[in-house]
Amino acid sequence: MSAGMTFLLTRHKFGVHPDMLVTKLNIEKAVFECDRCVNNHHDSLRSAAEHIKKISCIDTQSWDLLKLAAAFKVICCPEEKVELGEQLFTRRQLERLRDDAPKYKDKILKMPCLVVYNKILRARDLRLKTARVLFRLVKRAKEAYEAEQVREAASDHETGPHRKEIHPGTTPVIIDELTESVCDIIVSAGLKER
């Protein structure tokens, strides 16, 4: 299991050991590709964020890239309701961005900002869906692992520790049905981009 996958599982308090689960590479690849898509726009969004600081006097240093992209969506389309806009920004920030939108006319390009916003939003959505599938996989694998431990403990009790056949490690659990749904998510996300 990769360090990134281990970090993700540990962060969400899943006590997973590498011998409990064989994770298909598609899940890791989906999470990696989502992060890569978002991080590809890091430099351009951070440099464009300087305009927000200068024009609207809003400090964006602690904002993540989704929030920056959403801010530019608000600036580019002040009359439209931005998905997640009310969750990401205070009412005052939204009003300031909308009121200052005409001041950004020669500072930022509308179409690239909208494209970046849509890519980041799709990537975050795909990452969330993939994480949900991963958590279901981990839960089912953990249940299977615990059931196997109970069976082994029962067989130890019946046959005694000396007559037990010893297997190195634990047989990994592979759950193909959920992994296939991850593949479907990845394929559908790829089709939406085209």
N, CA and C atoms as an extended XYZ file, in Angstrom:
582
Properties=species:S:1:pos:R:3:atomname:S:1:resname:S:1:resid:I:1 pbc="F F F"
N         0.862       -1.169        0.000 N   MET     1
C         0.000        0.000        0.000 CA  MET     1
C         0.907        1.230        0.000 C   MET     1
N         0.566        2.231       -0.800 N   SER     2
C         1.401        3.423       -0.911 CA  SER     2
C         1.324        4.273        0.351 C   SER     2
N         2.293        5.178        0.487 N   ALA     3
C         2.322        6.071        1.650 CA  ALA     3
C         1.111        6.999        1.643 C   ALA     3
N         0.705        7.458        0.452 N   GLY     4
C        -0.459        8.337        0.340 CA  GLY     4
C        -1.740        7.647        0.775 C   GLY     4
N        -1.891        6.398        0.365 N   MET     5
C        -3.075        5.636        0.750 CA  MET     5
C        -3.073        5.388        2.257 C   MET     5
N        -1.912        5.037        2.801 N   THR     6
C        -1.802        4.830        4.245 CA  THR     6
C        -2.146        6.106        4.999 C   THR     6
N        -1.649        7.248        4.508 N   PHE     7
C        -1.940        8.543        5.133 CA  PHE     7
C        -3.437        8.830        5.109 C   PHE     7
N        -4.074        8.602        3.955 N   LEU     8
C        -5.509        8.862        3.821 CA  LEU     8
C        -6.309        8.008        4.802 C   LEU     8
N        -5.977        6.738        4.885 N   LEU     9
C        -6.711        5.841        5.776 CA  LEU     9
C        -6.456        6.178        7.245 C   LEU     9
N        -5.225        6.508        7.581 N   THR    10
C        -4.891        6.873        8.958 CA  THR    10
C        -5.561        8.174        9.348 C   THR    10
N        -5.602        9.120        8.422 N   ARG    11
C        -6.212       10.425        8.681 CA  ARG    11
C        -7.682       10.284        9.062 C   ARG    11
N        -8.345        9.315        8.452 N   HIS    12
C        -9.764        9.102        8.734 CA  HIS    12
C        -9.971        7.990        9.766 C   HIS    12
N        -8.898        7.692       10.516 N   LYS    13
C        -8.947        6.772       11.664 CA  LYS    13
C        -9.339        5.343       11.291 C   LYS    13
N        -8.850        4.879       10.145 N   PHE    14
C        -9.017        3.483        9.787 CA  PHE    14
C        -7.724        2.771       10.154 C   PHE    14
N        -7.811        1.834       11.073 N   GLY    15
C        -6.628        1.078       11.474 CA  GLY    15
C        -6.396       -0.049       10.499 C   GLY    15
N        -5.751        0.240        9.389 N   VAL    16
C        -5.570       -0.742        8.333 CA  VAL    16
C        -4.112       -1.173        8.296 C   VAL    16
N        -3.912       -2.476        8.212 N   HIS    17
C        -2.577       -3.027        8.068 CA  HIS    17
C        -2.447       -3.519        6.631 C   HIS    17
N        -1.262       -3.420        6.042 N   PRO    18
C        -1.100       -3.812        4.635 CA  PRO    18
C        -1.526       -5.242        4.337 C   PRO    18
N        -1.446       -6.135        5.317 N   ASP    19
C        -1.827       -7.518        5.055 CA  ASP    19
C        -3.329       -7.761        5.156 C   ASP    19
N        -4.102       -6.724        5.486 N   MET    20
C        -5.556       -6.884        5.600 CA  MET    20
C        -6.266       -6.763        4.259 C   MET    20
N        -5.675       -6.060        3.336 N   LEU    21
C        -6.432       -5.690        2.145 CA  LEU    21
C        -5.508       -5.500        0.959 C   LEU    21
N        -5.895       -6.027       -0.158 N   VAL    22
C        -5.195       -5.734       -1.400 CA  VAL    22
C        -6.060       -4.727       -2.135 C   VAL    22
N        -5.582       -3.510       -2.233 N   THR    23
C        -6.352       -2.447       -2.871 CA  THR    23
C        -5.966       -2.381       -4.336 C   THR    23
N        -6.960       -2.355       -5.190 N   LYS    24
C        -6.681       -2.225       -6.611 CA  LYS    24
C        -6.003       -0.892       -6.877 C   LYS    24
N        -5.089       -0.879       -7.800 N   LEU    25
C        -4.360        0.347       -8.120 CA  LEU    25
C        -5.264        1.427       -8.684 C   LEU    25
N        -6.432        1.031       -9.189 N   ASN    26
C        -7.349        2.027       -9.746 CA  ASN    26
C        -7.782        3.046       -8.706 C   ASN    26
N        -7.977        2.608       -7.477 N   ILE    27
C        -8.406        3.533       -6.426 CA  ILE    27
C        -7.297        4.529       -6.133 C   ILE    27
N        -6.086        4.021       -5.950 N   GLU    28
C        -4.962        4.913       -5.692 CA  GLU    28
C        -4.759        5.862       -6.862 C   GLU    28
N        -4.869        5.327       -8.069 N   LYS    29
C        -4.660        6.159       -9.254 CA  LYS    29
C        -5.714        7.253       -9.346 C   LYS    29
N        -6.950        6.927       -9.019 N   ALA    30
C        -8.014        7.937       -9.068 CA  ALA    30
C        -7.744        9.056       -8.077 C   ALA    30
N        -7.360        8.696       -6.861 N   VAL    31
C        -7.058        9.717       -5.849 CA  VAL    31
C        -5.859       10.547       -6.292 C   VAL    31
N        -4.831        9.883       -6.806 N   PHE    32
C        -3.635       10.588       -7.267 CA  PHE    32
C        -3.964       11.538       -8.411 C   PHE    32
N        -4.739       11.069       -9.387 N   GLU    33
C        -5.085       11.910      -10.539 CA  GLU    33
C        -5.918       13.117      -10.125 C   GLU    33
N        -6.806       12.933       -9.167 N   CYS    34
C        -7.600       14.068       -8.671 CA  CYS    34
C        -6.695       15.110       -8.029 C   CYS    34
N        -5.790       14.645       -7.187 N   ASP    35
C        -4.863       15.572       -6.538 CA  ASP    35
C        -3.960       16.249       -7.563 C   ASP    35
N        -3.505       15.482       -8.556 N   ARG    36
C        -2.629       16.045       -9.589 CA  ARG    36
C        -3.361       17.106      -10.402 C   ARG    36
N        -4.616       16.842      -10.731 N   CYS    37
C        -5.417       17.808      -11.490 CA  CYS    37
C        -5.541       19.119      -10.729 C   CYS    37
N        -5.825       19.021       -9.443 N   VAL    38
C        -5.971       20.224       -8.624 CA  VAL    38
C        -4.627       20.937       -8.492 C   VAL    38
N        -3.571       20.181       -8.208 N   ASN    39
C        -2.257       20.787       -7.985 CA  ASN    39
C        -1.636       21.372       -9.248 C   ASN    39
N        -2.071       20.921      -10.422 N   ASN    40
C        -1.573       21.503      -11.679 CA  ASN    40
C        -1.893       22.987      -11.778 C   ASN    40
N        -2.934       23.416      -11.113 N   HIS    41
C        -3.374       24.806      -11.197 CA  HIS    41
C        -2.913       25.644      -10.004 C   HIS    41
N        -2.079       25.067       -9.167 N   HIS    42
C        -1.642       25.748       -7.946 CA  HIS    42
C        -0.989       27.095       -8.237 C   HIS    42
N         0.035       27.087       -9.083 N   ASP    43
C         0.800       28.321       -9.323 CA  ASP    43
C        -0.048       29.410       -9.964 C   ASP    43
N        -0.835       29.038      -10.968 N   SER    44
C        -1.646       30.055      -11.649 CA  SER    44
C        -2.714       30.632      -10.722 C   SER    44
N        -3.331       29.793       -9.909 N   LEU    45
C        -4.351       30.299       -8.981 CA  LEU    45
C        -3.733       31.169       -7.889 C   LEU    45
N        -2.586       30.758       -7.372 N   ARG    46
C        -1.937       31.551       -6.321 CA  ARG    46
C        -1.483       32.911       -6.847 C   ARG    46
N        -0.970       32.936       -8.071 N   SER    47
C        -0.547       34.238       -8.614 CA  SER    47
C        -1.759       35.116       -8.924 C   SER    47
N        -2.836       34.518       -9.408 N   ALA    48
C        -4.050       35.298       -9.675 CA  ALA    48
C        -4.706       35.762       -8.376 C   ALA    48
N        -4.470       35.025       -7.297 N   ALA    49
C        -5.048       35.401       -6.000 CA  ALA    49
C        -4.491       36.728       -5.497 C   ALA    49
N        -3.339       37.115       -5.995 N   GLU    50
C        -2.774       38.421       -5.618 CA  GLU    50
C        -3.713       39.551       -6.041 C   GLU    50
N        -4.423       39.362       -7.149 N   HIS    51
C        -5.391       40.375       -7.597 CA  HIS    51
C        -6.538       40.511       -6.594 C   HIS    51
N        -6.963       39.384       -6.029 N   ILE    52
C        -8.043       39.439       -5.030 CA  ILE    52
C        -7.574       40.234       -3.816 C   ILE    52
N        -6.333       40.000       -3.437 N   LYS    53
C        -5.795       40.714       -2.276 CA  LYS    53
C        -5.698       42.216       -2.552 C   LYS    53
N        -5.232       42.574       -3.755 N   LYS    54
C        -5.049       43.993       -4.096 CA  LYS    54
C        -6.374       44.706       -4.356 C   LYS    54
N        -7.253       44.071       -5.107 N   ILE    55
C        -8.485       44.741       -5.538 CA  ILE    55
C        -9.576       44.675       -4.469 C   ILE    55
N        -9.811       43.485       -3.930 N   SER    56
C       -10.920       43.314       -2.979 CA  SER    56
C       -10.478       43.332       -1.520 C   SER    56
N        -9.182       43.432       -1.292 N   CYS    57
C        -8.632       43.462        0.078 CA  CYS    57
C        -9.065       42.247        0.901 C   CYS    57
N        -9.034       41.081        0.271 N   ILE    58
C        -9.359       39.828        0.952 CA  ILE    58
C        -8.092       38.978        0.973 C   ILE    58
N        -7.701       38.546        2.156 N   ASP    59
C        -6.509       37.713        2.296 CA  ASP    59
C        -6.857       36.274        1.919 C   ASP    59
N        -6.210       35.763        0.883 N   THR    60
C        -6.502       34.420        0.377 CA  THR    60
C        -5.401       33.420        0.706 C   THR    60
N        -4.452       33.811        1.513 N   GLN    61
C        -3.292       32.968        1.780 CA  GLN    61
C        -3.670       31.617        2.389 C   GLN    61
N        -4.664       31.577        3.230 N   SER    62
C        -5.055       30.321        3.885 CA  SER    62
C        -6.105       29.536        3.090 C   SER    62
N        -6.521       30.048        1.948 N   TRP    63
C        -7.548       29.374        1.155 CA  TRP    63
C        -6.956       28.192        0.407 C   TRP    63
N        -7.768       27.146        0.251 N   ASP    64
C        -7.341       26.042       -0.596 CA  ASP    64
C        -7.667       26.381       -2.050 C   ASP    64
N        -7.246       25.519       -2.963 N   LEU    65
C        -7.393       25.825       -4.390 CA  LEU    65
C        -8.846       25.811       -4.851 C   LEU    65
N        -9.679       24.982       -4.250 N   LEU    66
C       -11.101       24.980       -4.611 CA  LEU    66
C       -11.735       26.318       -4.259 C   LEU    66
N       -11.405       26.845       -3.105 N   LYS    67
C       -11.973       28.127       -2.681 CA  LYS    67
C       -11.485       29.255       -3.585 C   LYS    67
N       -10.211       29.211       -3.980 N   LEU    68
C        -9.695       30.223       -4.911 CA  LEU    68
C       -10.410       30.142       -6.257 C   LEU    68
N       -10.550       28.927       -6.772 N   ALA    69
C       -11.228       28.757       -8.061 CA  ALA    69
C       -12.674       29.226       -7.972 C   ALA    69
N       -13.329       28.941       -6.856 N   ALA    70
C       -14.712       29.395       -6.666 CA  ALA    70
C       -14.777       30.914       -6.587 C   ALA    70
N       -13.779       31.535       -5.977 N   ALA    71
C       -13.742       33.003       -5.910 CA  ALA    71
C       -13.657       33.593       -7.312 C   ALA    71
N       -12.843       32.991       -8.163 N   PHE    72
C       -12.743       33.490       -9.536 CA  PHE    72
C       -14.017       33.223      -10.328 C   PHE    72
N       -14.708       32.150      -10.013 N   LYS    73
C       -16.014       31.898      -10.644 CA  LYS    73
C       -16.995       33.002      -10.246 C   LYS    73
N       -16.986       33.396       -8.968 N   VAL    74
C       -17.858       34.481       -8.499 CA  VAL    74
C       -17.491       35.779       -9.212 C   VAL    74
N       -16.204       36.034       -9.360 N   ILE    75
C       -15.745       37.263      -10.017 CA  ILE    75
C       -16.125       37.261      -11.497 C   ILE    75
N       -15.957       36.124      -12.158 N   CYS    76
C       -16.242       36.040      -13.597 CA  CYS    76
C       -17.738       36.045      -13.897 C   CYS    76
N       -18.515       35.476      -13.032 N   CYS    77
C       -19.964       35.380      -13.234 CA  CYS    77
C       -20.680       35.847      -11.971 C   CYS    77
N       -20.633       37.140      -11.669 N   PRO    78
C       -21.200       37.625      -10.406 CA  PRO    78
C       -22.713       37.445      -10.298 C   PRO    78
N       -23.391       37.334      -11.430 N   GLU    79
C       -24.845       37.191      -11.395 CA  GLU    79
C       -25.284       35.746      -11.166 C   GLU    79
N       -24.378       34.786      -11.391 N   GLU    80
C       -24.713       33.371      -11.217 CA  GLU    80
C       -24.479       32.926       -9.783 C   GLU    80
N       -25.259       31.931       -9.373 N   LYS    81
C       -25.035       31.330       -8.061 CA  LYS    81
C       -23.945       30.271       -8.225 C   LYS    81
N       -22.911       30.368       -7.426 N   VAL    82
C       -21.782       29.452       -7.520 CA  VAL    82
C       -22.016       28.267       -6.587 C   VAL    82
N       -21.857       27.064       -7.147 N   GLU    83
C       -21.992       25.859       -6.335 CA  GLU    83
C       -20.963       25.914       -5.210 C   GLU    83
N       -21.367       25.659       -4.018 N   LEU    84
C       -20.543       25.712       -2.804 CA  LEU    84
C       -20.176       27.130       -2.377 C   LEU    84
N       -20.632       28.137       -3.099 N   GLY    85
C       -20.264       29.516       -2.788 CA  GLY    85
C       -20.633       29.929       -1.380 C   GLY    85
N       -21.836       29.614       -0.969 N   GLU    86
C       -22.295       30.010        0.364 CA  GLU    86
C       -21.641       29.181        1.465 C   GLU    86
N       -21.150       28.007        1.114 N   GLN    87
C       -20.449       27.179        2.099 CA  GLN    87
C       -18.998       27.617        2.262 C   GLN    87
N       -18.408       28.098        1.179 N   LEU    88
C       -16.992       28.452        1.209 CA  LEU    88
C       -16.719       29.866        1.707 C   LEU    88
N       -17.637       30.788        1.442 N   PHE    89
C       -17.396       32.200        1.722 CA  PHE    89
C       -18.393       32.749        2.730 C   PHE    89
N       -17.970       33.794        3.403 N   THR    90
C       -18.914       34.529        4.240 CA  THR    90
C       -19.768       35.388        3.317 C   THR    90
N       -20.873       35.850        3.810 N   ARG    91
C       -21.752       36.713        3.013 CA  ARG    91
C       -20.992       37.980        2.590 C   ARG    91
N       -20.208       38.506        3.499 N   ARG    92
C       -19.439       39.727        3.211 CA  ARG    92
C       -18.413       39.502        2.089 C   ARG    92
N       -17.736       38.353        2.127 N   GLN    93
C       -16.770       38.045        1.068 CA  GLN    93
C       -17.461       37.912       -0.281 C   GLN    93
N       -18.597       37.217       -0.310 N   LEU    94
C       -19.341       37.067       -1.567 CA  LEU    94
C       -19.774       38.421       -2.116 C   LEU    94
N       -20.296       39.270       -1.249 N   GLU    95
C       -20.733       40.602       -1.692 CA  GLU    95
C       -19.559       41.406       -2.231 C   GLU    95
N       -18.438       41.349       -1.537 N   ARG    96
C       -17.266       42.109       -1.969 CA  ARG    96
C       -16.757       41.610       -3.323 C   ARG    96
N       -16.687       40.282       -3.498 N   LEU    97
C       -16.229       39.730       -4.774 CA  LEU    97
C       -17.177       40.114       -5.909 C   LEU    97
N       -18.470       40.039       -5.658 N   ARG    98
C       -19.450       40.401       -6.695 CA  ARG    98
C       -19.401       41.896       -7.008 C   ARG    98
N       -19.300       42.719       -5.974 N   ASP    99
C       -19.256       44.173       -6.187 CA  ASP    99
C       -17.987       44.601       -6.920 C   ASP    99
N       -16.878       43.922       -6.635 N   ASP   100
C       -15.603       44.290       -7.250 CA  ASP   100
C       -15.363       43.607       -8.597 C   ASP   100
N       -16.273       42.768       -9.043 N   ALA   101
C       -16.083       42.012      -10.287 CA  ALA   101
C       -15.691       42.884      -11.479 C   ALA   101
N       -16.299       44.053      -11.698 N   PRO   102
C       -15.887       44.877      -12.847 CA  PRO   102
C       -14.430       45.350      -12.769 C   PRO   102
N       -13.885       45.453      -11.585 N   LYS   103
C       -12.496       45.904      -11.423 CA  LYS   103
C       -11.483       44.865      -11.901 C   LYS   103
N       -11.923       43.638      -12.056 N   TYR   104
C       -11.034       42.554      -12.478 CA  TYR   104
C       -10.999       42.393      -14.001 C   TYR   104
N       -11.712       43.236      -14.728 N   LYS   105
C       -11.910       43.050      -16.163 CA  LYS   105
C       -10.606       42.824      -16.929 C   LYS   105
N        -9.611       43.630      -16.744 N   ASP   106
C        -8.357       43.476      -17.484 CA  ASP   106
C        -7.301       42.703      -16.700 C   ASP   106
N        -7.663       42.196      -15.557 N   LYS   107
C        -6.695       41.511      -14.693 CA  LYS   107
C        -6.711       39.991      -14.866 C   LYS   107
N        -7.893       39.423      -15.076 N   ILE   108
C        -8.002       37.970      -15.216 CA  ILE   108
C        -8.812       37.633      -16.465 C   ILE   108
N        -8.584       36.434      -16.988 N   LEU   109
C        -9.307       35.963      -18.170 CA  LEU   109
C       -10.452       35.054      -17.727 C   LEU   109
N       -11.635       35.362      -18.209 N   LYS   110
C       -12.843       34.678      -17.753 CA  LYS   110
C       -12.851       33.186      -18.099 C   LYS   110
N       -12.630       32.840      -19.356 N   MET   111
C       -12.758       31.437      -19.777 CA  MET   111
C       -11.761       30.509      -19.076 C   MET   111
N       -10.479       30.856      -19.006 N   PRO   112
C        -9.565       29.960      -18.279 CA  PRO   112
C        -9.955       29.783      -16.806 C   PRO   112
N       -10.446       30.836      -16.186 N   CYS   113
C       -10.877       30.730      -14.780 CA  CYS   113
C       -12.046       29.767      -14.640 C   CYS   113
N       -12.986       29.830      -15.568 N   LEU   114
C       -14.147       28.937      -15.513 CA  LEU   114
C       -13.745       27.486      -15.785 C   LEU   114
N       -12.818       27.293      -16.721 N   VAL   115
C       -12.339       25.940      -17.022 CA  VAL   115
C       -11.634       25.345      -15.802 C   VAL   115
N       -10.774       26.132      -15.175 N   VAL   116
C       -10.058       25.662      -13.985 CA  VAL   116
C       -11.041       25.340      -12.863 C   VAL   116
N       -12.019       26.202      -12.658 N   TYR   117
C       -13.029       25.959      -11.618 CA  TYR   117
C       -13.749       24.634      -11.862 C   TYR   117
N       -14.179       24.404      -13.103 N   ASN   118
C       -14.904       23.169      -13.423 CA  ASN   118
C       -14.023       21.934      -13.239 C   ASN   118
N       -12.749       22.024      -13.644 N   LYS   119
C       -11.841       20.889      -13.478 CA  LYS   119
C       -11.626       20.566      -12.005 C   LYS   119
N       -11.393       21.592      -11.212 N   ILE   120
C       -11.142       21.373       -9.785 CA  ILE   120
C       -12.392       20.834       -9.099 C   ILE   120
N       -13.543       21.360       -9.453 N   LEU   121
C       -14.793       20.884       -8.851 CA  LEU   121
C       -15.036       19.417       -9.197 C   LEU   121
N       -14.820       19.039      -10.468 N   ARG   122
C       -14.990       17.639      -10.879 CA  ARG   122
C       -13.981       16.731      -10.185 C   ARG   122
N       -12.733       17.206      -10.086 N   ALA   123
C       -11.696       16.393       -9.443 CA  ALA   123
C       -12.021       16.158       -7.972 C   ALA   123
N       -12.478       17.181       -7.285 N   ARG   124
C       -12.825       17.018       -5.870 CA  ARG   124
C       -14.031       16.094       -5.708 C   ARG   124
N       -14.988       16.190       -6.626 N   ASP   125
C       -16.160       15.321       -6.570 CA  ASP   125
C       -15.752       13.864       -6.796 C   ASP   125
N       -14.897       13.634       -7.789 N   LEU   126
C       -14.421       12.284       -8.073 CA  LEU   126
C       -13.618       11.736       -6.894 C   LEU   126
N       -12.802       12.577       -6.283 N   ARG   127
C       -11.999       12.149       -5.129 CA  ARG   127
C       -12.912       11.744       -3.969 C   ARG   127
N       -13.960       12.499       -3.758 N   LEU   128
C       -14.909       12.181       -2.688 CA  LEU   128
C       -15.607       10.849       -2.962 C   LEU   128
N       -16.058       10.649       -4.204 N   LYS   129
C       -16.714        9.383       -4.553 CA  LYS   129
C       -15.755        8.207       -4.392 C   LYS   129
N       -14.514        8.397       -4.825 N   THR   130
C       -13.514        7.342       -4.708 CA  THR   130
C       -13.215        7.037       -3.245 C   THR   130
N       -13.131        8.068       -2.434 N   ALA   131
C       -12.876        7.864       -1.003 CA  ALA   131
C       -14.019        7.086       -0.357 C   ALA   131
N       -15.246        7.384       -0.764 N   ARG   132
C       -16.389        6.635       -0.220 CA  ARG   132
C       -16.292        5.155       -0.568 C   ARG   132
N       -15.929        4.865       -1.825 N   VAL   133
C       -15.773        3.472       -2.239 CA  VAL   133
C       -14.639        2.829       -1.450 C   VAL   133
N       -13.550        3.554       -1.291 N   LEU   134
C       -12.416        3.030       -0.544 CA  LEU   134
C       -12.805        2.713        0.900 C   LEU   134
N       -13.542        3.591        1.525 N   PHE   135
C       -13.951        3.353        2.905 CA  PHE   135
C       -14.874        2.139        3.003 C   PHE   135
N       -15.749        1.951        1.998 N   ARG   136
C       -16.589        0.747        1.996 CA  ARG   136
C       -15.720       -0.502        1.840 C   ARG   136
N       -14.716       -0.421        0.962 N   LEU   137
C       -13.793       -1.543        0.789 CA  LEU   137
C       -13.080       -1.873        2.095 C   LEU   137
N       -12.583       -0.850        2.747 N   VAL   138
C       -11.848       -1.057        3.992 CA  VAL   138
C       -12.759       -1.651        5.057 C   VAL   138
N       -13.969       -1.151        5.143 N   LYS   139
C       -14.910       -1.661        6.142 CA  LYS   139
C       -15.195       -3.141        5.906 C   LYS   139
N       -15.453       -3.494        4.637 N   ARG   140
C       -15.749       -4.894        4.327 CA  ARG   140
C       -14.521       -5.774        4.542 C   ARG   140
N       -13.349       -5.262        4.178 N   ALA   141
C       -12.124       -6.036        4.377 CA  ALA   141
C       -11.840       -6.227        5.863 C   ALA   141
N       -12.083       -5.186        6.634 N   LYS   142
C       -11.868       -5.267        8.082 CA  LYS   142
C       -12.818       -6.302        8.697 C   LYS   142
N       -14.076       -6.293        8.252 N   GLU   143
C       -15.040       -7.281        8.745 CA  GLU   143
C       -14.603       -8.697        8.377 C   GLU   143
N       -14.128       -8.871        7.141 N   ALA   144
C       -13.667      -10.186        6.703 CA  ALA   144
C       -12.430      -10.616        7.491 C   ALA   144
N       -11.538       -9.675        7.739 N   TYR   145
C       -10.325       -9.959        8.508 CA  TYR   145
C       -10.683      -10.379        9.931 C   TYR   145
N       -11.593       -9.636       10.560 N   GLU   146
C       -12.006       -9.966       11.924 CA  GLU   146
C       -12.713      -11.322       11.973 C   GLU   146
N       -13.528      -11.614       10.964 N   ALA   147
C       -14.202      -12.914       10.908 CA  ALA   147
C       -13.174      -14.038       10.769 C   ALA   147
N       -12.151      -13.809        9.966 N   GLU   148
C       -11.078      -14.794        9.798 CA  GLU   148
C       -10.333      -15.009       11.114 C   GLU   148
N       -10.100      -13.932       11.845 N   GLN   149
C        -9.421      -14.044       13.143 CA  GLN   149
C       -10.264      -14.860       14.124 C   GLN   149
N       -11.577      -14.647       14.105 N   VAL   150
C       -12.477      -15.409       14.979 CA  VAL   150
C       -12.445      -16.886       14.597 C   VAL   150
N       -12.484      -17.179       13.285 N   ARG   151
C       -12.423      -18.576       12.830 CA  ARG   151
C       -11.109      -19.235       13.250 C   ARG   151
N       -10.003      -18.493       13.108 N   GLU   152
C        -8.706      -19.045       13.500 CA  GLU   152
C        -8.651      -19.291       15.002 C   GLU   152
N        -9.200      -18.354       15.772 N   ALA   153
C        -9.211      -18.526       17.227 CA  ALA   153
C       -10.048      -19.741       17.610 C   ALA   153
N       -11.168      -19.930       16.919 N   ALA   154
C       -12.024      -21.086       17.202 CA  ALA   154
C       -11.309      -22.380       16.840 C   ALA   154
N       -10.601      -22.396       15.711 N   SER   155
C        -9.891      -23.613       15.316 CA  SER   155
C        -8.717      -23.879       16.251 C   SER   155
N        -8.078      -22.834       16.765 N   ASP   156
C        -7.006      -23.010       17.751 CA  ASP   156
C        -7.555      -23.667       19.008 C   ASP   156
N        -8.732      -23.234       19.398 N   HIS   157
C        -9.349      -23.757       20.618 CA  HIS   157
C        -9.713      -25.226       20.447 C   HIS   157
N       -10.185      -25.595       19.266 N   GLU   158
C       -10.614      -26.969       19.029 CA  GLU   158
C        -9.432      -27.914       18.851 C   GLU   158
N        -8.411      -27.493       18.095 N   THR   159
C        -7.333      -28.418       17.768 CA  THR   159
C        -6.098      -28.238       18.640 C   THR   159
N        -6.006      -27.125       19.311 N   GLY   160
C        -4.818      -26.874       20.122 CA  GLY   160
C        -3.757      -26.166       19.302 C   GLY   160
N        -2.888      -25.414       19.946 N   PRO   161
C        -1.920      -24.595       19.226 CA  PRO   161
C        -0.871      -25.407       18.475 C   PRO   161
N        -0.564      -26.632       18.900 N   HIS   162
C         0.499      -27.398       18.251 CA  HIS   162
C         0.042      -28.076       16.975 C   HIS   162
N        -1.249      -28.348       16.827 N   ARG   163
C        -1.752      -29.047       15.646 CA  ARG   163
C        -2.234      -28.090       14.569 C   ARG   163
N        -2.157      -26.797       14.842 N   LYS   164
C        -2.641      -25.800       13.876 CA  LYS   164
C        -1.646      -25.656       12.724 C   LYS   164
N        -2.180      -25.584       11.501 N   GLU   165
C        -1.342      -25.339       10.340 CA  GLU   165
C        -1.017      -23.855       10.281 C   GLU   165
N         0.232      -23.535       10.171 N   ILE   166
C         0.653      -22.133       10.206 CA  ILE   166
C         0.825      -21.619        8.777 C   ILE   166
N         0.188      -20.485        8.509 N   HIS   167
C         0.312      -19.809        7.214 CA  HIS   167
C         1.036      -18.494        7.443 C   HIS   167
N         2.046      -18.182        6.656 N   PRO   168
C         2.706      -16.885        6.849 CA  PRO   168
C         1.785      -15.752        6.406 C   PRO   168
N         1.523      -14.824        7.296 N   GLY   169
C         0.671      -13.675        6.961 CA  GLY   169
C        -0.792      -14.072        6.889 C   GLY   169
N        -1.595      -13.152        6.532 N   THR   170
C        -3.027      -13.368        6.388 CA  THR   170
C        -3.372      -13.259        4.918 C   THR   170
N        -4.222      -14.125        4.445 N   THR   171
C        -4.642      -14.050        3.056 CA  THR   171
C        -5.388      -12.742        2.826 C   THR   171
N        -4.954      -11.944        1.858 N   PRO   172
C        -5.624      -10.665        1.612 CA  PRO   172
C        -7.035      -10.866        1.084 C   PRO   172
N        -7.856       -9.897        1.342 N   VAL   173
C        -9.239       -9.918        0.890 CA  VAL   173
C        -9.347       -8.999       -0.315 C   VAL   173
N        -9.901       -9.497       -1.397 N   ILE   174
C       -10.093       -8.676       -2.588 CA  ILE   174
C       -11.582       -8.570       -2.836 C   ILE   174
N       -12.068       -7.363       -2.951 N   ILE   175
C       -13.499       -7.139       -3.169 CA  ILE   175
C       -13.647       -6.482       -4.535 C   ILE   175
N       -13.946       -7.310       -5.544 N   ASP   176
C       -13.967       -6.816       -6.911 CA  ASP   176
C       -15.168       -5.946       -7.235 C   ASP   176
N       -16.320       -6.228       -6.660 N   GLU   177
C       -17.519       -5.487       -7.042 CA  GLU   177
C       -17.385       -4.004       -6.752 C   GLU   177
N       -16.820       -3.637       -5.608 N   LEU   178
C       -16.658       -2.220       -5.292 CA  LEU   178
C       -15.554       -1.597       -6.130 C   LEU   178
N       -14.517       -2.378       -6.426 N   THR   179
C       -13.435       -1.865       -7.250 CA  THR   179
C       -13.942       -1.553       -8.651 C   THR   179
N       -14.842       -2.378       -9.155 N   GLU   180
C       -15.420       -2.106      -10.465 CA  GLU   180
C       -16.197       -0.802      -10.462 C   GLU   180
N       -16.865       -0.476       -9.360 N   SER   181
C       -17.589        0.795       -9.310 CA  SER   181
C       -16.624        1.968       -9.331 C   SER   181
N       -15.423        1.803       -8.775 N   VAL   182
C       -14.404        2.858       -8.872 CA  VAL   182
C       -14.004        3.047      -10.324 C   VAL   182
N       -13.818        1.936      -11.039 N   CYS   183
C       -13.469        2.027      -12.463 CA  CYS   183
C       -14.563        2.753      -13.234 C   CYS   183
N       -15.821        2.455      -12.915 N   ASP   184
C       -16.930        3.136      -13.579 CA  ASP   184
C       -16.895        4.630      -13.304 C   ASP   184
N       -16.581        5.006      -12.065 N   ILE   185
C       -16.493        6.430      -11.713 CA  ILE   185
C       -15.382        7.099      -12.508 C   ILE   185
N       -14.226        6.440      -12.604 N   ILE   186
C       -13.092        7.012      -13.331 CA  ILE   186
C       -13.430        7.170      -14.804 C   ILE   186
N       -14.021        6.138      -15.392 N   VAL   187
C       -14.375        6.198      -16.812 CA  VAL   187
C       -15.400        7.295      -17.067 C   VAL   187
N       -16.428        7.387      -16.222 N   SER   188
C       -17.450        8.410      -16.434 CA  SER   188
C       -16.871        9.804      -16.249 C   SER   188
N       -15.930        9.974      -15.332 N   ALA   189
C       -15.296       11.285      -15.151 CA  ALA   189
C       -14.463       11.642      -16.375 C   ALA   189
N       -13.786       10.639      -16.947 N   GLY   190
C       -12.997       10.883      -18.149 CA  GLY   190
C       -13.870       11.267      -19.329 C   GLY   190
N       -15.049       10.658      -19.439 N   LEU   191
C       -15.965       10.989      -20.527 CA  LEU   191
C       -16.538       12.384      -20.363 C   LEU   191
N       -16.786       12.807      -19.116 N   LYS   192
C       -17.331       14.141      -18.875 CA  LYS   192
C       -16.338       15.222      -19.269 C   LYS   192
N       -15.031       14.942      -19.089 N   GLU   193
C       -14.022       15.938      -19.439 CA  GLU   193
C       -13.984       16.185      -20.936 C   GLU   193
N       -14.267       15.161      -21.703 N   ARG   194
C       -14.211       15.304      -23.159 CA  ARG   194
C       -15.437       16.019      -23.617 C   ARG   194
